[in-house]
Short mmCIF file of C-alpha atoms in Angstrom, two decimals:
data_model
loop_
_atom_site.label_atom_id
_atom_site.label_comp_id
_atom_site.label_asym_id
_atom_site.label_seq_id
_atom_site.Cartn_x
_atom_site.Cartn_y
_atom_site.Cartn_z
CA MET A 16 53.09 56.57 98.78
CA THR A 17 51.49 60.01 98.93
CA TYR A 18 51.97 62.49 101.68
CA PHE A 19 49.59 65.30 102.61
CA ARG A 20 51.31 68.51 103.68
CA ALA A 21 49.32 71.18 105.51
CA THR A 22 52.52 72.65 106.91
CA ASP A 23 56.06 71.60 106.19
CA PRO A 24 57.11 69.36 109.11
CA PHE A 25 60.57 68.61 107.73
CA PRO A 26 63.62 70.77 108.30
CA LEU A 27 65.20 72.58 105.41
CA GLU A 28 67.75 70.00 104.36
CA SER A 29 70.34 72.11 102.57
CA ALA A 30 73.75 73.16 103.85
CA ASP A 31 72.40 76.73 103.99
CA HIS A 32 69.96 75.76 106.75
CA THR A 33 71.38 72.92 108.83
CA LYS A 34 74.66 71.32 109.85
CA LEU A 35 72.90 67.98 109.49
CA HIS A 36 72.29 68.21 105.74
CA GLU A 37 74.76 65.34 105.21
CA PHE A 38 72.21 62.95 106.76
CA TYR A 39 69.73 63.69 103.96
CA THR A 40 72.39 63.61 101.25
CA ARG A 41 73.51 60.15 102.36
CA LEU A 42 69.94 58.92 102.78
CA ALA A 43 69.10 60.00 99.23
CA ALA A 44 72.06 57.83 98.12
CA GLY A 45 70.64 54.84 100.03
CA ARG A 46 72.91 55.14 103.09
CA LEU A 47 71.77 55.57 106.68
CA ALA A 48 74.19 57.73 108.64
CA THR A 49 74.46 59.37 112.02
CA THR A 50 76.89 61.49 114.00
CA ARG A 51 79.72 60.50 116.31
CA CYS A 52 81.00 63.10 118.77
CA ALA A 53 84.56 64.16 117.93
CA GLY A 54 85.17 64.71 121.65
CA CYS A 55 83.88 61.68 123.56
CA ARG A 56 83.26 59.48 120.44
CA ARG A 57 79.66 58.70 121.44
CA LEU A 58 77.41 57.60 118.58
CA ALA A 59 74.07 59.46 118.53
CA TRP A 60 70.63 58.79 117.13
CA PRO A 61 69.09 60.83 115.76
CA PRO A 62 72.07 62.70 114.28
CA ARG A 63 72.93 65.72 116.41
CA ALA A 64 74.83 68.96 115.90
CA PHE A 65 76.13 68.78 119.48
CA CYS A 66 76.82 66.01 121.97
CA GLY A 67 74.32 65.44 124.76
CA GLU A 68 77.04 63.79 126.84
CA CYS A 69 79.96 66.20 126.70
CA GLY A 70 78.46 69.26 124.97
CA ALA A 71 80.97 69.27 122.07
CA ASP A 72 79.72 70.69 118.79
CA GLN A 73 82.19 68.89 116.53
CA PHE A 74 81.20 65.56 115.02
CA ASP A 75 82.05 63.00 112.36
CA TRP A 76 79.59 61.27 110.06
CA VAL A 77 79.32 57.49 110.36
CA ASP A 78 77.48 55.24 107.92
CA LEU A 79 75.40 52.56 109.61
CA SER A 80 75.14 49.05 108.21
CA GLY A 81 71.65 49.47 106.74
CA GLU A 82 70.54 46.13 108.22
CA GLY A 83 68.85 45.64 111.57
CA THR A 84 66.09 43.88 113.46
CA VAL A 85 62.63 44.87 114.62
CA HIS A 86 62.81 45.73 118.33
CA ALA A 87 59.15 46.78 118.64
CA PHE A 88 56.34 47.64 116.25
CA THR A 89 52.75 48.73 115.96
CA VAL A 90 50.23 48.50 113.15
CA LEU A 91 47.96 51.42 112.41
CA PRO A 92 44.73 50.24 110.79
CA ALA A 93 43.72 51.17 107.28
CA GLY A 94 43.05 54.86 107.04
CA PHE A 95 45.19 57.20 104.98
CA GLN A 96 46.84 54.37 103.03
CA GLY A 97 47.09 51.52 105.34
CA PRO A 98 47.59 49.58 107.25
CA ARG A 99 50.94 51.14 108.17
CA VAL A 100 53.59 49.45 110.25
CA PHE A 101 55.77 51.65 112.45
CA ALA A 102 58.76 50.06 114.13
CA ILE A 103 61.72 50.64 116.35
CA VAL A 104 64.63 49.09 114.48
CA LYS A 105 67.82 48.06 116.25
CA ILE A 106 70.74 48.86 113.98
CA ASP A 107 74.39 49.01 114.99
CA GLY A 108 73.48 49.35 118.67
CA LEU A 109 71.02 52.20 118.06
CA ARG A 110 67.23 52.24 118.06
CA VAL A 111 65.69 53.99 115.08
CA PHE A 112 61.98 54.82 114.93
CA SER A 113 60.82 54.30 111.38
CA ILE A 114 58.18 52.91 109.06
CA LEU A 115 58.23 49.50 107.40
CA VAL A 116 57.29 49.69 103.73
CA ASP A 117 55.83 47.10 101.36
CA VAL A 118 55.09 44.72 104.22
CA ASP A 119 52.24 42.45 105.24
CA PRO A 120 51.69 43.34 108.92
CA ALA A 121 50.99 39.66 109.68
CA LYS A 122 54.57 38.80 108.67
CA VAL A 123 56.26 41.26 111.04
CA ALA A 124 57.56 39.98 114.37
CA ILE A 125 59.96 41.10 117.07
CA GLY A 126 63.40 40.10 115.79
CA SER A 127 62.44 40.24 112.09
CA ALA A 128 65.42 41.15 109.93
CA VAL A 129 65.01 44.43 108.03
CA ARG A 130 66.99 46.36 105.45
CA LEU A 131 67.12 50.11 104.80
CA SER A 132 64.79 51.26 102.04
CA PRO A 133 64.69 55.10 102.04
CA LEU A 134 61.22 56.52 101.50
CA ARG A 135 60.76 59.47 99.19
CA VAL A 136 58.31 61.95 100.69
CA ALA A 137 56.94 65.27 99.45
CA ASP A 138 59.48 67.45 97.69
CA ASP A 139 60.69 70.54 99.48
CA PRO A 140 59.16 73.91 98.58
CA GLY A 141 61.86 74.33 95.90
CA GLY A 142 61.00 71.01 94.25
CA SER A 143 64.02 69.04 95.49
CA ALA A 144 63.45 65.40 96.47
CA ARG A 145 63.35 64.54 100.17
CA TRP A 146 63.78 61.24 101.92
CA LEU A 147 63.05 59.66 105.29
CA PRO A 148 64.55 56.48 106.68
CA ALA A 149 62.34 53.45 106.11
CA PHE A 150 62.91 49.71 106.17
CA ARG A 151 61.53 46.60 104.53
CA LEU A 152 61.70 42.97 105.63
CA ALA A 153 65.00 41.40 104.56
#
């Protein structure tokens, strides 16, 4: 899948630039992870550097199961490289907005089982690989 980049919409994913670099490291290894507040223990999606509930800025990394179900979806018609299926995936009690890859839109339904399949997108300005969470039908 190609990706056109007029400006770089992704954060710099290294430890030099973000406390959340571990998310990208785990995703590159095929693991979906998020943060859990070290104070109130609330699980967050997307991963956060501070807790929206209690304001703590200490957190632990938690790997999610990698398997979920389609909660909602939409199909964008053929255009760039389509059609594309975007979905809200329920996984471990969280709702993750993502793309479904290698899928026939006619086979997607609410409740469809999906499995994590990280999507490699445009490399960063330094040439390092970058990934976004994506899913495919299980």
